[in-house]
mmCIF file of C-alpha atoms in Angstrom:
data_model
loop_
_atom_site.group_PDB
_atom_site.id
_atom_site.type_symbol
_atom_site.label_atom_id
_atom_site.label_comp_id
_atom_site.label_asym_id
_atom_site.label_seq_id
_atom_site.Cartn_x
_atom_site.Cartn_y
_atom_site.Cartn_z
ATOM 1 C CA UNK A 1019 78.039 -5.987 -21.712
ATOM 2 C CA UNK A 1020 78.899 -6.289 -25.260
ATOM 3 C CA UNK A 1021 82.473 -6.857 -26.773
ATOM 4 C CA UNK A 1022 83.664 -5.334 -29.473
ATOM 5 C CA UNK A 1023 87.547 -5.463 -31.921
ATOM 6 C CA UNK A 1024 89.278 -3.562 -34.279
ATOM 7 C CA UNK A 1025 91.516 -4.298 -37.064
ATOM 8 C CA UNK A 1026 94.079 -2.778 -35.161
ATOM 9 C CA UNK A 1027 93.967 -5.722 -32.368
ATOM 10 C CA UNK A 1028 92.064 -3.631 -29.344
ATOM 11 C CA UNK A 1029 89.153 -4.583 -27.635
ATOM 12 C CA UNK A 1030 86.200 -2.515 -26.250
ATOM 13 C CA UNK A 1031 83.885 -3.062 -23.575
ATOM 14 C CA UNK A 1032 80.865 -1.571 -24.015
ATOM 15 C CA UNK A 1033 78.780 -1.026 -20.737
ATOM 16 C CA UNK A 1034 75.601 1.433 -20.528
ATOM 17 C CA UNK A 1035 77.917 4.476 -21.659
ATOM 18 C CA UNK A 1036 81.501 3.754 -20.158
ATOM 19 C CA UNK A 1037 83.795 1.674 -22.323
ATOM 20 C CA UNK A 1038 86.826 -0.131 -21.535
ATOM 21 C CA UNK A 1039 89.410 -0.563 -23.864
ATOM 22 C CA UNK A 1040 92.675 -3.156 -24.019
ATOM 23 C CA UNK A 1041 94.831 -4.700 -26.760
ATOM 24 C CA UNK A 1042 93.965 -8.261 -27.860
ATOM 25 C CA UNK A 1043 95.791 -11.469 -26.636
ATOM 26 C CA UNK A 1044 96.880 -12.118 -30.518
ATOM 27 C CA UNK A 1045 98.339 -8.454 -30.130
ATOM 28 C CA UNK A 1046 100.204 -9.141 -27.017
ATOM 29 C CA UNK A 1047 101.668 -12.311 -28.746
ATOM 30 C CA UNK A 1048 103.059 -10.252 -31.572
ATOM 31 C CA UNK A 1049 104.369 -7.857 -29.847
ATOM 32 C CA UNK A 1050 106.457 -10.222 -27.256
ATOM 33 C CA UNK A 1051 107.415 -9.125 -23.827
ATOM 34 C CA UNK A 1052 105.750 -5.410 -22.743
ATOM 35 C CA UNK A 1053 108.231 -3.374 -21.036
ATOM 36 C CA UNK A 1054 106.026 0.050 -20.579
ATOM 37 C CA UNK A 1055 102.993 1.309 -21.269
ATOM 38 C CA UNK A 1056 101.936 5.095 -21.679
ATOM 39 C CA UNK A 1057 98.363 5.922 -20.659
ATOM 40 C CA UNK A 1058 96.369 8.783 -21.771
ATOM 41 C CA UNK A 1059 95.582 11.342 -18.611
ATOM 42 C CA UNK A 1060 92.565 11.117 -17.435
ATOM 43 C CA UNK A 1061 90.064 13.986 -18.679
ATOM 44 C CA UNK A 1062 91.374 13.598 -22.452
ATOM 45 C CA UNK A 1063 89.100 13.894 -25.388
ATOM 46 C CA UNK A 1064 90.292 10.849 -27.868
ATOM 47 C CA UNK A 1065 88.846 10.759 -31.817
ATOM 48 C CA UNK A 1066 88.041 7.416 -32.714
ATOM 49 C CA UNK A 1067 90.869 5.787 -34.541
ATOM 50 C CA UNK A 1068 93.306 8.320 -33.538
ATOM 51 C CA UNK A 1069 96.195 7.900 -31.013
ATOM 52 C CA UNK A 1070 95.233 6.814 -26.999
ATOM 53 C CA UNK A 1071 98.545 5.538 -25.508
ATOM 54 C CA UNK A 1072 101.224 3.663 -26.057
ATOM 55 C CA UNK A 1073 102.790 0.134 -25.706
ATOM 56 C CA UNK A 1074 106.071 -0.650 -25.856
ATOM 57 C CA UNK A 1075 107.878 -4.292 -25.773
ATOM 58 C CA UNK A 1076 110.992 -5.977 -26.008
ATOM 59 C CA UNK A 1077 110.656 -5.804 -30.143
ATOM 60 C CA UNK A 1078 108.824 -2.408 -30.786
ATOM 61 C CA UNK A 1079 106.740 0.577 -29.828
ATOM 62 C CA UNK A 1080 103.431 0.781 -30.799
ATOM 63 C CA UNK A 1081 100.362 3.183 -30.898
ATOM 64 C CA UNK A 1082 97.216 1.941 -29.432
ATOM 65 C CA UNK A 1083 94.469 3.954 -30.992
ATOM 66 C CA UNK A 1084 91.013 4.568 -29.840
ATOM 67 C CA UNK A 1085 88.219 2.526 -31.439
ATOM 68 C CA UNK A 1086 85.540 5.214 -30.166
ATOM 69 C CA UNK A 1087 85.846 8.498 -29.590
ATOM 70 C CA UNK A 1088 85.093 9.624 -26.121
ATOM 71 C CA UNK A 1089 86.635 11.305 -23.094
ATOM 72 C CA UNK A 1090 88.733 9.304 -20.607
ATOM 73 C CA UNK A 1091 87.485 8.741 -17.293
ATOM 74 C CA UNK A 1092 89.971 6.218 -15.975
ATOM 75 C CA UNK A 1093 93.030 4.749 -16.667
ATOM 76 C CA UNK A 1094 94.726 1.384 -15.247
ATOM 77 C CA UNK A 1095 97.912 2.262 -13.160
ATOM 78 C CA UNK A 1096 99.016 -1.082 -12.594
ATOM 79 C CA UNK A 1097 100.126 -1.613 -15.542
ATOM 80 C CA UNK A 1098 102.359 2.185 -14.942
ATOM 81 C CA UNK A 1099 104.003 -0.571 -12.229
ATOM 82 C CA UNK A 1100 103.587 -3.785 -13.951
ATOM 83 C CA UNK A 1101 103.438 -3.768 -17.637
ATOM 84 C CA UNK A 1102 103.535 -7.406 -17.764
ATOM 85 C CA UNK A 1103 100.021 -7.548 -17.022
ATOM 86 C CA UNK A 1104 99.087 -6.503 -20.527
ATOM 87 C CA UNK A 1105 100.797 -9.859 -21.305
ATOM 88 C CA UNK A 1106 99.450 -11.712 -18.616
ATOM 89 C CA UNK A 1107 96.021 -10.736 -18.896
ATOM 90 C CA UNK A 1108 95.808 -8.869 -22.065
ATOM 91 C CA UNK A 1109 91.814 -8.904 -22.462
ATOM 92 C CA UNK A 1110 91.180 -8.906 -18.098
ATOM 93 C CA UNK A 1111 93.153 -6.900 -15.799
ATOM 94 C CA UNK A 1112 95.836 -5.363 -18.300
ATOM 95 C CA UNK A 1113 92.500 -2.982 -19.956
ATOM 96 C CA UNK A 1114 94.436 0.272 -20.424
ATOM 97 C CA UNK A 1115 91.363 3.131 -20.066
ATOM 98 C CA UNK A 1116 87.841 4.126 -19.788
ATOM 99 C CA UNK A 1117 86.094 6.421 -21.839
ATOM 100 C CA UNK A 1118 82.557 7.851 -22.049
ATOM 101 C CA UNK A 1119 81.086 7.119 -25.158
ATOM 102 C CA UNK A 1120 81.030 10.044 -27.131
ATOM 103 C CA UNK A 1121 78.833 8.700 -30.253
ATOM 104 C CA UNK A 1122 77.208 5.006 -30.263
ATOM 105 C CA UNK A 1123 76.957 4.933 -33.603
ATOM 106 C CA UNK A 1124 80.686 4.421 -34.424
ATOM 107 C CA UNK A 1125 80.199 1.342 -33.063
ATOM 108 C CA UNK A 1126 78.332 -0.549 -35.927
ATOM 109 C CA UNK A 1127 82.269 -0.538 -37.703
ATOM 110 C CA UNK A 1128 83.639 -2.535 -35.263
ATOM 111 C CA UNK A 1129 83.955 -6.319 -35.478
ATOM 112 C CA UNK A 1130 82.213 -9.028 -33.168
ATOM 113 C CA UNK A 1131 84.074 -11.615 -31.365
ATOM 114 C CA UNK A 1132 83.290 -13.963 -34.511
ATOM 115 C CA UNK A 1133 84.317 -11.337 -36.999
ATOM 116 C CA UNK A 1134 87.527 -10.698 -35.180
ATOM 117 C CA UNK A 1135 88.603 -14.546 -34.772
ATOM 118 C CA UNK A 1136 87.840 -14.931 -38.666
ATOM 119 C CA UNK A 1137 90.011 -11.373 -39.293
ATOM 120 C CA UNK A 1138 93.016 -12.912 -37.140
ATOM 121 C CA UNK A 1139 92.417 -16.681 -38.835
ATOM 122 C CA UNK A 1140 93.009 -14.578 -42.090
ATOM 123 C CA UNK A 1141 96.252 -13.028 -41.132
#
């Protein structure tokens, strides 16, 4: 399994063809307490960097956009029941989908776990 970040704080999981996507723990920190979170329905088609769900805390709502485009094969209801979870476990159990990976290549723009931790350090 290979992990993978964008410069808009989410992770991917990348797993044979299924990838599993979350926001970051520095993205959980900034956005405070998570009070609901609005999946994408399973079956969706999702462009890479275009809108997948939503997150929404005690300070703001935000987008969480795809890093790949795929379609979604699963999403996590517990966090439909516990939101907290994203806080919790941001980059574990609080993963919000699972998508088929549409085109490998859009990978390669992605960051590494090295890459990322050097993007946040810069922040």
């Amino acid at each position: 399994m290979a992990r993978y970040f964008t410069d808009e704080h989410e992770w991917i999981d990348v797993e044979g063809d299924l990838a599993t996507v979350g926001i970051t723990d520095y993205a959980q920190e900034q956005l405070g307490d998570i009070v609901f979170v609005e999946l994408p329905e399973v079956g969706t088609v999702l462009e890479a960097g275009k809108d997948a769900a939503v997150v929404e805390s005690v300070k703001a709502a935000s987008d969480v956009y795809a890093p790949i485009g795929g379609e979604v094969m699963e999403v996590n209801d517990s966090l439909e029941e516990d939101p907290a979870l994203v806080n919790s476990s941001p980059e574990e159990d609080g993963w919000f989908f699972k998508l088929t990976i549409a085109d490998k290549s859009e990978l390669e723009g992605l960051m590494d776990d090295k890459a990322y931790k050097a993007f946040v350090d810069g922040l």
